[in-house]
Coordinates of C-alpha atoms in Angstrom, one line a residue:
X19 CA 106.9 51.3 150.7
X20 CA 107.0 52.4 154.0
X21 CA 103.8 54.7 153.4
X22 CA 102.2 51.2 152.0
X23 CA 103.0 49.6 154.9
X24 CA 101.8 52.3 157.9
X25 CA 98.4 51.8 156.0
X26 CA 97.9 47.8 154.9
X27 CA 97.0 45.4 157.5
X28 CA 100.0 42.9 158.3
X29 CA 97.9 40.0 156.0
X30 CA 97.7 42.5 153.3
X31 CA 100.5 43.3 153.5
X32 CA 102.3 39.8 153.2
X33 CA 100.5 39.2 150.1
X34 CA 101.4 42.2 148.7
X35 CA 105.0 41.4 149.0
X36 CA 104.5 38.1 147.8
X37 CA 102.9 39.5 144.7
X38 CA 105.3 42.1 144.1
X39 CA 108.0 39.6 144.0
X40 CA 106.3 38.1 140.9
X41 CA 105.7 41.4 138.8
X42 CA 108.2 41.4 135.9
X43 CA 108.2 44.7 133.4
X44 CA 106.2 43.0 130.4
X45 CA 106.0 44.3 127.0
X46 CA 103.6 44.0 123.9
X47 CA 105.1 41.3 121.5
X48 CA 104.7 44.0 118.7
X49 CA 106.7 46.8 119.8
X50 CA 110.0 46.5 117.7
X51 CA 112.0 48.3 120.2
X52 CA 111.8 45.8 122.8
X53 CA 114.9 45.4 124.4
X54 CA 113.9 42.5 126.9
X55 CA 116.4 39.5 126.1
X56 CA 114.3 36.7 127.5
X57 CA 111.4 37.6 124.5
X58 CA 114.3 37.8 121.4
X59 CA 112.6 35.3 119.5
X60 CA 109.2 37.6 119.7
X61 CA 111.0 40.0 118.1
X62 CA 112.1 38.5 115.7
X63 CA 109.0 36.7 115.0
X64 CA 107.6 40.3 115.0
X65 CA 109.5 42.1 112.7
X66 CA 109.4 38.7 109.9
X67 CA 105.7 39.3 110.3
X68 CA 105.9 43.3 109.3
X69 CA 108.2 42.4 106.9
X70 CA 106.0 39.6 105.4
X71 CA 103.3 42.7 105.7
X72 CA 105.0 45.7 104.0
X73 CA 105.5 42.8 100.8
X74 CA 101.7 41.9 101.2
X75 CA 100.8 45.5 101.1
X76 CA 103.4 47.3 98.2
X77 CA 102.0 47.5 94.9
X78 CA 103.9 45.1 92.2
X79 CA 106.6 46.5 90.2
X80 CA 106.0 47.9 86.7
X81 CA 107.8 45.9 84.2
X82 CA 111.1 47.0 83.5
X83 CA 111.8 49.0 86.6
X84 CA 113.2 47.9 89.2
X85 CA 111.5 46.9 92.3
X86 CA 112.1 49.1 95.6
X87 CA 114.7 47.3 98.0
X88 CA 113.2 46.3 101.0
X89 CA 112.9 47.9 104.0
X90 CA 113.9 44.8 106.1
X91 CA 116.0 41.6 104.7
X92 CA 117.1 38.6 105.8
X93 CA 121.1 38.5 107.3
X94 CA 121.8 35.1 105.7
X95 CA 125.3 34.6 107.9
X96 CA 123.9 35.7 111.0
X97 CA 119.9 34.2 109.9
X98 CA 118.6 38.1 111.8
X99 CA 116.9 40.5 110.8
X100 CA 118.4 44.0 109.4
X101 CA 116.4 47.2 109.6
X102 CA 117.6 50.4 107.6
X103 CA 119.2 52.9 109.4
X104 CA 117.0 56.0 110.1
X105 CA 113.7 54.4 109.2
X106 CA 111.2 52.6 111.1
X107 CA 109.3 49.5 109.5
X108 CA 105.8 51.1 109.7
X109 CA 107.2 54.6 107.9
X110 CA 108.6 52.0 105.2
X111 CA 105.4 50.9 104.2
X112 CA 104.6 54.4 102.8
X113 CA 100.8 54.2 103.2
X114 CA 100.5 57.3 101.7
X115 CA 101.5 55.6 98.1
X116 CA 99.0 53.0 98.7
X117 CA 96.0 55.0 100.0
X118 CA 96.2 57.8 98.1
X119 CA 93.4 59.6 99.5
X120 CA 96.2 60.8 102.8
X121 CA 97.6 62.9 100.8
X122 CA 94.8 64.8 100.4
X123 CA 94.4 65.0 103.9
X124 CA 97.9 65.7 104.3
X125 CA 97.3 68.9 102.2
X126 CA 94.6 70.0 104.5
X127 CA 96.3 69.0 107.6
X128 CA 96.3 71.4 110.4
X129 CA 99.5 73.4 109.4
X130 CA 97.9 73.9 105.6
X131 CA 94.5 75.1 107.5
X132 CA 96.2 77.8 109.5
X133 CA 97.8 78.8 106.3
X134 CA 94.8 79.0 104.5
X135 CA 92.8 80.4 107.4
X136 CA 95.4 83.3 107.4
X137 CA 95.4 84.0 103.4
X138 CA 91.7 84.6 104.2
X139 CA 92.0 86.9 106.2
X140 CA 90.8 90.2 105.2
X141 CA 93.5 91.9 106.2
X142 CA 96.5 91.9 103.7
X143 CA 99.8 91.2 105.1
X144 CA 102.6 92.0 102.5
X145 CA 106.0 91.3 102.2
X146 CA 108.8 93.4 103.7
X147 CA 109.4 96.6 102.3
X148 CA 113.1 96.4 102.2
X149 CA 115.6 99.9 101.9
X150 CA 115.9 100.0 98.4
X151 CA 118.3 103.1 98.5
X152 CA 120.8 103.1 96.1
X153 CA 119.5 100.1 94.4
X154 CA 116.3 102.3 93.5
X155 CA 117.9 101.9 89.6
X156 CA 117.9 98.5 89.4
X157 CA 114.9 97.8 90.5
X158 CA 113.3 100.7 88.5
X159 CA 115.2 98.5 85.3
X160 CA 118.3 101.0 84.2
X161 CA 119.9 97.3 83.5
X162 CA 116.8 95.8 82.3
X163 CA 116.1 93.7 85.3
X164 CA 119.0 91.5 84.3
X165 CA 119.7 88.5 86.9
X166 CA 116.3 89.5 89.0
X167 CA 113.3 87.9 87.4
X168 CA 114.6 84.0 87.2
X169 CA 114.3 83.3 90.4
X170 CA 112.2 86.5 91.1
X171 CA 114.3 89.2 93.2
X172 CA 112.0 89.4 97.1
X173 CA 112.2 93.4 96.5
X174 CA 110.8 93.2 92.8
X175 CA 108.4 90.8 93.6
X176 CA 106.8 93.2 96.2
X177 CA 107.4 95.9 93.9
X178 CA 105.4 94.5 91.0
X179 CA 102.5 93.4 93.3
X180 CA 102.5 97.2 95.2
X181 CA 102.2 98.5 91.3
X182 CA 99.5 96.4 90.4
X183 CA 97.5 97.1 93.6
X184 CA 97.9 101.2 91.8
X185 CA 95.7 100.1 88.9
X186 CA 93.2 98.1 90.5
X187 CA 92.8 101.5 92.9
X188 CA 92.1 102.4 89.5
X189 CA 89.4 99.9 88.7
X190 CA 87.4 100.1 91.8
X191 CA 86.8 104.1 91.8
X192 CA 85.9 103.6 88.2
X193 CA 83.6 100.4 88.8
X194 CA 82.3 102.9 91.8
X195 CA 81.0 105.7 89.5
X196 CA 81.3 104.7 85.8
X197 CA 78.9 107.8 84.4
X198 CA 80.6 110.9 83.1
X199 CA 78.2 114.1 82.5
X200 CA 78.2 114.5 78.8
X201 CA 77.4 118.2 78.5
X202 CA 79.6 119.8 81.9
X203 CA 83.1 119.0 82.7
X204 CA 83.8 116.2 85.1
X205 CA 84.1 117.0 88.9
X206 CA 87.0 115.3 90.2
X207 CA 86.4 112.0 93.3
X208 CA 88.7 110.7 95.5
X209 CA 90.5 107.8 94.3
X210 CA 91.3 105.0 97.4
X211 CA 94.9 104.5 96.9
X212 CA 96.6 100.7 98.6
X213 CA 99.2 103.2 99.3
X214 CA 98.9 105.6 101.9
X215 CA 102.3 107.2 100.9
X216 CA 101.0 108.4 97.6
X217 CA 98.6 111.1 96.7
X218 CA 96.4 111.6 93.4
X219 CA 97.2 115.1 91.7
X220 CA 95.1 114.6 88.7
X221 CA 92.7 112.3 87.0
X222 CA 92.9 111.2 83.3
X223 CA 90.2 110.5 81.0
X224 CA 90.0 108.8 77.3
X225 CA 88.2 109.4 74.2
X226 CA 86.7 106.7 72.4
X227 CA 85.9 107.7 68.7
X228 CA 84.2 104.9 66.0
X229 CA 83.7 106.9 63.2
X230 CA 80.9 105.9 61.2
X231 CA 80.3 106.0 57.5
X232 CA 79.4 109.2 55.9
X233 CA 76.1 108.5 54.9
X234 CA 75.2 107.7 58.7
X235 CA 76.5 111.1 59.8
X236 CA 74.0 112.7 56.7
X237 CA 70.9 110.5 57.7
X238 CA 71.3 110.5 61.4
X239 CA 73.8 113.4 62.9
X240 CA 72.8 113.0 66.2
X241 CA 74.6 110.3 66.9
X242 CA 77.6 111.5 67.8
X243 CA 77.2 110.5 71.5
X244 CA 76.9 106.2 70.2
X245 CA 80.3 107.0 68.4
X246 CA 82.4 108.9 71.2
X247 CA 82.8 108.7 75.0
X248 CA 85.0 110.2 77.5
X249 CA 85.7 107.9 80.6
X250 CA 88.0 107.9 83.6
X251 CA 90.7 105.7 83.0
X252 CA 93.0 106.1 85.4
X253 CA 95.4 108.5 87.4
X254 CA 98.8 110.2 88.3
X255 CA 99.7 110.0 91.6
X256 CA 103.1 111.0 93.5
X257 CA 104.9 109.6 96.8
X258 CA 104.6 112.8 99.3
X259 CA 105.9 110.9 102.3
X260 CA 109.7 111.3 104.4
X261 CA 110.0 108.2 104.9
X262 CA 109.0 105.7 101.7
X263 CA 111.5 108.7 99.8
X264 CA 113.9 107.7 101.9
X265 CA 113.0 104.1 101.7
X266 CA 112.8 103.8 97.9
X267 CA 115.6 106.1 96.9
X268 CA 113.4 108.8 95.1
X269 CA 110.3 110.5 94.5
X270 CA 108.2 108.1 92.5
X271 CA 105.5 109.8 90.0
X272 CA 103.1 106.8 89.2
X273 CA 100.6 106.8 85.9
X274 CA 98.0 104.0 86.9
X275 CA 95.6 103.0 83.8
X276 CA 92.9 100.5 84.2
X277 CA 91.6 98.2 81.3
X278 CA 88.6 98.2 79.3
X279 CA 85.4 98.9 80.6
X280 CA 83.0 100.2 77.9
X281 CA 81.5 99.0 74.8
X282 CA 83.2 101.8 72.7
X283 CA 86.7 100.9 74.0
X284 CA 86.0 97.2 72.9
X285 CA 85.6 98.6 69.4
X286 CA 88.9 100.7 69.6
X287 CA 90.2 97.1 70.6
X288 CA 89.3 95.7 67.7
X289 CA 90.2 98.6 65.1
X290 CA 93.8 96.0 64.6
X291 CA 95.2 97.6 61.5
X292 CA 98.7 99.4 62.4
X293 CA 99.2 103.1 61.9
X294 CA 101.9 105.5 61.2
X295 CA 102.3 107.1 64.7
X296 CA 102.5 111.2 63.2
X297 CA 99.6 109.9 61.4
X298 CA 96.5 109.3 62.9
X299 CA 93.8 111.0 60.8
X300 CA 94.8 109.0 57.9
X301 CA 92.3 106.1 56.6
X302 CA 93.9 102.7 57.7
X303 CA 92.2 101.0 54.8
X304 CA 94.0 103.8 52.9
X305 CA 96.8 101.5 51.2
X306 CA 100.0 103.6 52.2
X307 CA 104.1 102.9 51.3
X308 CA 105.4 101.0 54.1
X309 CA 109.3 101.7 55.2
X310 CA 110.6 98.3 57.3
X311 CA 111.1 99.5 60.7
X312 CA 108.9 102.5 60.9
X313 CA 106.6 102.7 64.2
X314 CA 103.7 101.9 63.6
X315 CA 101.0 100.7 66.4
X316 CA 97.3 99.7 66.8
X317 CA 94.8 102.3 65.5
X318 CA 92.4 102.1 68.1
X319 CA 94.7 102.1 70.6
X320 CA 96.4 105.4 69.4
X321 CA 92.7 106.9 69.2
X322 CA 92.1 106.0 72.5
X323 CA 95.7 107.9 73.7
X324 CA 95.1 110.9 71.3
X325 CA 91.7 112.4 70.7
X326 CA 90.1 114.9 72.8
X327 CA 86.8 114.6 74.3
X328 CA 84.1 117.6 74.2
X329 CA 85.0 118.6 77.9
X330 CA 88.5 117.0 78.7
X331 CA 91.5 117.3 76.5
X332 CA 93.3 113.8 75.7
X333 CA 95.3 111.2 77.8
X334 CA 98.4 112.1 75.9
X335 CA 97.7 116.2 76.7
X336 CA 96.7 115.7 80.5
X337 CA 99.7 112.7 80.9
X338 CA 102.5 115.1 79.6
X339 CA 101.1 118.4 81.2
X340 CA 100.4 117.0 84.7
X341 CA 104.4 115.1 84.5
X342 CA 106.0 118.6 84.0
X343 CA 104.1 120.5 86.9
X344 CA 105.7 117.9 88.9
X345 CA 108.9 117.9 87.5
X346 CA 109.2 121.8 87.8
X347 CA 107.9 121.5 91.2
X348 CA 110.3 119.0 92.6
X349 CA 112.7 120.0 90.2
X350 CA 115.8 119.9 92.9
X351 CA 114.6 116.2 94.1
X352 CA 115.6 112.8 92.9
X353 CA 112.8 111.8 90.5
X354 CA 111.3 108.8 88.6
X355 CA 108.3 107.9 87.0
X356 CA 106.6 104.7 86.4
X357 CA 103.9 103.7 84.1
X358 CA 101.6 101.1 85.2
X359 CA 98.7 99.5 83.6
X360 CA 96.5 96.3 82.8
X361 CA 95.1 94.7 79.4
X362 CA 94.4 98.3 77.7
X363 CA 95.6 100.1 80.3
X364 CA 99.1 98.0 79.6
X365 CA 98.6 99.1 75.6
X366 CA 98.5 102.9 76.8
X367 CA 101.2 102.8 79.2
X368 CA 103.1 102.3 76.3
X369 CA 102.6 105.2 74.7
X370 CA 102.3 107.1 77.8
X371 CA 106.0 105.8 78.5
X372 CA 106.8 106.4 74.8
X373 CA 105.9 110.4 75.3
X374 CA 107.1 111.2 78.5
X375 CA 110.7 110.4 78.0
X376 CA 111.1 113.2 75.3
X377 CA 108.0 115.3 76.6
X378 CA 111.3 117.9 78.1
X379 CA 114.6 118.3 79.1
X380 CA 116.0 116.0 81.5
X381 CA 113.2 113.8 81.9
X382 CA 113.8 111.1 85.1
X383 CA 113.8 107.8 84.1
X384 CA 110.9 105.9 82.6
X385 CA 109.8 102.4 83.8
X386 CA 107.1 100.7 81.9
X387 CA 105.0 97.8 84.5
X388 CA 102.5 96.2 82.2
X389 CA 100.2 93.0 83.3
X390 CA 98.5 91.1 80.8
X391 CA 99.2 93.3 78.2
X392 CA 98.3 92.6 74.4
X393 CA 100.6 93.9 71.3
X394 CA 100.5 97.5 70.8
X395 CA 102.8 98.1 67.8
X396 CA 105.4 96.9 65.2
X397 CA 108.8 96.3 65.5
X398 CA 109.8 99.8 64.6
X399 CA 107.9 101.1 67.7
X400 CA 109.7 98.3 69.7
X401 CA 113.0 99.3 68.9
X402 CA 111.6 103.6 68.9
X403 CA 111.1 102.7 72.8
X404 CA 114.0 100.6 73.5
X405 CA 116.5 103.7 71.7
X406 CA 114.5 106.4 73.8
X407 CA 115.5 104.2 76.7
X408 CA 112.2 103.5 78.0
X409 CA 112.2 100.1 80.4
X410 CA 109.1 97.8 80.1
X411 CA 108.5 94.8 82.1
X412 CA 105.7 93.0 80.7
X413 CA 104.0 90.6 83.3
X414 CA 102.5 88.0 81.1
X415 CA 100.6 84.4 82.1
X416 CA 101.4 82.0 80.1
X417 CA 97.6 80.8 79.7
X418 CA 96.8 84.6 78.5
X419 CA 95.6 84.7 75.4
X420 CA 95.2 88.7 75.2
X421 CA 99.0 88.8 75.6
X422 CA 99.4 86.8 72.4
X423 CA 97.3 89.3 69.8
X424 CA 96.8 91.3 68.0
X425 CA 99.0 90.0 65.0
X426 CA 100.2 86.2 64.4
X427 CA 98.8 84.2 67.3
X428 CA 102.6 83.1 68.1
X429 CA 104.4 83.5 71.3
X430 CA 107.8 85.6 71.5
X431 CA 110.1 82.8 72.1
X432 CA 109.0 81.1 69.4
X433 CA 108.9 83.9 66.9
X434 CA 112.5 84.5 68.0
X435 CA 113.2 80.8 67.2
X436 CA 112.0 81.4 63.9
X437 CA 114.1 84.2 63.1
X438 CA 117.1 82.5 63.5
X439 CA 116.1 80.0 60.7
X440 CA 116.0 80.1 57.3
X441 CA 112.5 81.5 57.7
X442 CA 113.5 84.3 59.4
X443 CA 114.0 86.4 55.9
X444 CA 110.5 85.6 55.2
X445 CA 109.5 86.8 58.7
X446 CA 111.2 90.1 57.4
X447 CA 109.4 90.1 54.2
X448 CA 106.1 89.9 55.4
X449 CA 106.5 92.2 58.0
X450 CA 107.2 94.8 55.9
X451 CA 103.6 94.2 53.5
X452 CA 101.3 92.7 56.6
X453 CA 98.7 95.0 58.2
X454 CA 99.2 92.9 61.4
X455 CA 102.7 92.7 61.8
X456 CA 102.7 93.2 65.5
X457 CA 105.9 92.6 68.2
X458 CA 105.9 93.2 72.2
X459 CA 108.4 95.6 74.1
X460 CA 110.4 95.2 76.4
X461 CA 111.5 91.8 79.0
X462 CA 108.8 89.9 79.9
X463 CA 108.3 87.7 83.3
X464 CA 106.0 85.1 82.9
X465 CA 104.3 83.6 85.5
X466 CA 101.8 80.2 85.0
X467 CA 98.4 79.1 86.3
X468 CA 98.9 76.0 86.3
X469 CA 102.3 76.8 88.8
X470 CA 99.1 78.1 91.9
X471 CA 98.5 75.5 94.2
X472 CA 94.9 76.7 94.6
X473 CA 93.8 77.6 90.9
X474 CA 92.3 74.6 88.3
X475 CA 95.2 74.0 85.6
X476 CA 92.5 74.4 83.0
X477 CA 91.3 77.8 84.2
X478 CA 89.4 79.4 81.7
X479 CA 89.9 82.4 79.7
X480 CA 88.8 85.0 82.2
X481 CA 90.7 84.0 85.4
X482 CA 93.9 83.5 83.1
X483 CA 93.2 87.4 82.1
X484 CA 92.1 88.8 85.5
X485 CA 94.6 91.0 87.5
X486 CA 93.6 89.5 90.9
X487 CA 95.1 86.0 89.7
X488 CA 98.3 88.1 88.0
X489 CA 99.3 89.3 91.2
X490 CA 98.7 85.9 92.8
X491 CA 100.7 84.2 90.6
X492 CA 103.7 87.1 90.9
X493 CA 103.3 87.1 94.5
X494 CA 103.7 83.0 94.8
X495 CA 106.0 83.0 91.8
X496 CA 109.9 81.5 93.1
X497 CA 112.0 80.8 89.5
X498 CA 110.1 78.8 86.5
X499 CA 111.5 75.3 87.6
X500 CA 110.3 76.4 91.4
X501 CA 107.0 75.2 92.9
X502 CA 104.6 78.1 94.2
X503 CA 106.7 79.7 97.4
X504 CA 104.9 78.1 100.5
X505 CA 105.1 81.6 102.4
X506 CA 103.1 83.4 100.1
X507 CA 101.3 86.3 101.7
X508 CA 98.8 87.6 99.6
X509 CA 95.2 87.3 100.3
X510 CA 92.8 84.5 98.7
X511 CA 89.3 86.5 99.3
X512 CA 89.3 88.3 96.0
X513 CA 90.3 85.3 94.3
X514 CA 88.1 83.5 95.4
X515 CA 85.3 85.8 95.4
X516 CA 85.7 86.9 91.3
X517 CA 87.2 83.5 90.2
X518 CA 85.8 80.9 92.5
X519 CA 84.5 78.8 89.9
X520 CA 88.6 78.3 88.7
X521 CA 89.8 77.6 92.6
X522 CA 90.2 73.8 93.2
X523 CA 87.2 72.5 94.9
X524 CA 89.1 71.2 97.9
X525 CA 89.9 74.7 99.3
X526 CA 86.6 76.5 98.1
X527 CA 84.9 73.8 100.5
X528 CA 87.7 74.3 103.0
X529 CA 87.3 78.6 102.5
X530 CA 83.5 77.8 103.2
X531 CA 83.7 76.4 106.2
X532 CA 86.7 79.0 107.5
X533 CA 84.8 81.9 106.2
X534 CA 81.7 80.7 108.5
X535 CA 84.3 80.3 111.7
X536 CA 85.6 84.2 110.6
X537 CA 82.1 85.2 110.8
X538 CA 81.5 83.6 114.2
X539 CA 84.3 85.4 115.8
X540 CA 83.3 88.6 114.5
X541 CA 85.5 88.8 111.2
X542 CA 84.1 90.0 107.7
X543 CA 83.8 87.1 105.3
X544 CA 85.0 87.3 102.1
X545 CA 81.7 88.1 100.2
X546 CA 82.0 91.5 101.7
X547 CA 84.8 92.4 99.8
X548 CA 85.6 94.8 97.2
X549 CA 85.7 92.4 93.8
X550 CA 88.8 92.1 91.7
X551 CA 88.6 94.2 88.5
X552 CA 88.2 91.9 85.1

């Protein structure tokens, strides 16, 4: 004041007193926290109106339920208003119930678009690799996985999604150079492992053989090379770094096999009838004595796993020779050896597990990591594996149908459902006289599309199948009556690269638009990435 006054002229400055005299602190006859005593009434009058408002604006009840209590009422002792403690009148008219359309903003709101801005990142952030240590066991399934898969262990989640990455390092150098010289030997690449810790010390190949009928081999015998194929399928790999030894326990021997990728491994696919394991050469339309609970498994498959080609030897001959130069060469280490595979490759790690745990003397335990795999044998080989100690985890979607066949297009817990009825001795019966009497290995954790936040529910047969949206779905997957895990880390761009057409449309709009800001500051979009194997 006395800076106002050095400056005003005296007139001024008289009126300005006089006018100060007459300010009073005012307030808006709407604000509901008004505290002013001479305006009580207004408020009142103010919050009768917003009450009046919120019952204007609510939707009517649904007969037979009971309407919602409102957020104001009427005091009828005192004839004031009430408010409920802890709420405001405007957040009780709940706009987002009556304009739907906010909560699809709310999903894209600015804390959901950093989110999604950061899954599209190109660079992959992982979870924690945690000190496993003496826990190696557990998670490498010596109890079966037993309290870890429902809700999903944080260690096994990460281990699951680090095996999967093996086999689609297993797809891409395939996908990268799928010819194989058919009259030389193959010459060995360089396979890109996602794990740095890890390097490849030999590279596997399998035989595809479609016999054809006699009379084709007399009129045509050329055609040997339509009827059988050698191809890369996958690799075997082994940690050969200080510290993830120390930080997993062991040294880890990994056997990565990819899924099918030629015409002449679809036909092994569908070569369904079962097969004496110690027989292969037999004819399967050959009508043969059946014993209940002898092994028995897919006769393509077993083709695939056994026959030599014309310059390699077979899977099951390079798999067992390549496991017992490592075990005599770190025969004084901690060892353990995991199996890994998708769709076929899934069906061959089952054998491959199935042979290395008696391929020599004190062979390090066998785990079994399988994604989307389909049946591979009866329930004679089922209980062959589990008595040779073998430990599968099967990593099945429930929208999957290749998990569900060959055999009776039935899922496992419903099979099991059946056994315990009076059915079940039928069950028995026909197993025992049906060609396709097929059953899966091992514990199975089964994730959902429909559980992803960012897939379509009704995704179609191909996304439901594709590795990229397996480890998605493991990598978001809490318990199986938990919502996706908000702080999921893995990368969107090969999803939505491969399977864009099965994203929701409001995040492939929202992706566009991001990818278009990435490229402005200098970041790769997501159409320059390596696809996701199918």
């Amino acid at each position: 004041m006395m800076q106002i006054g050095s400056t005003l002229p005296a007139l001024n400055l008289n009126q300005f007193h006089a006018r100060q005299a007459s300010f009073k602190s005012q307030m808006s006859p709407l604000n509901p926290l008004m505290r002013s005593t001479s305006s009580s009434s207004s408020q009142s009058l103010t919050r009768v109106h917003l009450a009046n408002l919120e019952k204007l604006l609510q939707k009517p009840p649904l007969p037979g339920n009971a309407p919602d209590p409102p957020t104001v009422r009427q005091n009828a002792s005192e004839n004031k208003p009430v408010q409920k403690k802890g709420n405001s009148l405007l957040e009780g008219l709940n706009l987002a119930r009556i304009w739907p359309a906010m909560m699809a903003n709310e999903e894209m709101s600015p804390r959901h678009m950093n989110r999604l801005q950061r899954l599209l990142s190109k660079t992959d952030e992982y979870s924690p690799r945690n000190n496993l240590g003496r826990r190696w066991r557990d998670y490498h399934g010596f109890n079966d996985w037993v309290g870890m898969l429902d809700p999903l262990d944080e260690n096994l989640r990460r281990e699951v999604v680090r095996y999967g990455e093996f086999v689609q390092a297993a797809y891409r150098y395939f996908h990268s150079n799928p010819a194989m010289p058919v009259d030389e030997p193959p010459v060995p690449g360089h396979v890109a492992l996602p794990d740095r810790s890890y390097k490849v010390t030999k590279s596997l190949y399998a035989t595809s053989s479609v016999g054809l009928p006699k009379w084709v081999d007399d009129v045509a015998p050329d055609l040997g090379w339509m009827t059988q194929r050698s191809s890369w399928i996958g690799y075997v790999a082994v940690c050969d770094d200080k510290r993830e030894i120390q930080r997993m326990g062991r040294r880890d021997i990994v056997i990565a096999l990819r899924g099918t990728a030629t015409c002449l491994e679809w036909a092994e696919n569908v070569r369904a009838q079962l097969i004496e394991m110690d027989k292969q050469d037999q004819d399967p339309t050959e009508p043969t004595n059946l014993t209940h609970g002898q092994p028995k498994v897919e006769c393509g498959f077993l083709s695939l796993y056994k026959t030599r080609g014309a310059h390699v030897p077979s899977l099951a001959e390079s798999v067992v020779e390549e496991v017992k130069r490592l075990m005599e060469l770190y025969k004084d280490e901690t060892l353990s050896i995991t199996v890994t595979g998708h769709s076929l490759g899934a069906a061959l790690a089952l054998l491959v597990g199935d042979e290395l745990s008696t391929c020599a003397e004190d062979v390090p335990p066998v785990a079994v990591f399988s994604f989307g795999g389909p049946r591979v044998g009866n329930r004679g080989f089922a209980d062959r594996i589990k008595e040779k100690n073998v430990k599968v985890l099967r990593i099945v979607n429930s929208q999957d149908v290749i998990t569900r066949v060959p055999g009776a297009f039935l899922s496992e817990g419903l099979d099991e459902k059946l056994r315990n009825t009076k059915v079940g001795g039928v069950l028995e019966m026909l197993e025992e006289n049906m060609p396709l009497a097929y059953s899966h290995v091992g514990v199975e954790l089964r994730v959902d599309t429909k559980m992803s936040p960012y897939l379509k529910p009704n995704a179609d047969m191909a996304c439901c199948h594709d590795l990229e949206a397996y480890l998605h779905l493991v990598d978001g997957f809490l318990a199986s009556n938990c919502p996706f895990r908000s702080n999921a880390k893995r990368s969107l761009v090969r999803l939505l690269q491969d399977q864009g057409s099965n994203v929701k449309k409001l995040y492939t709009s929202k992706a566009k638009s991001l990818s278009l800001n990435l490229e402005r500051e200098g970041m790769p979009s997501f159409h320059s990435c390596l696809p996701s194997p199918s």
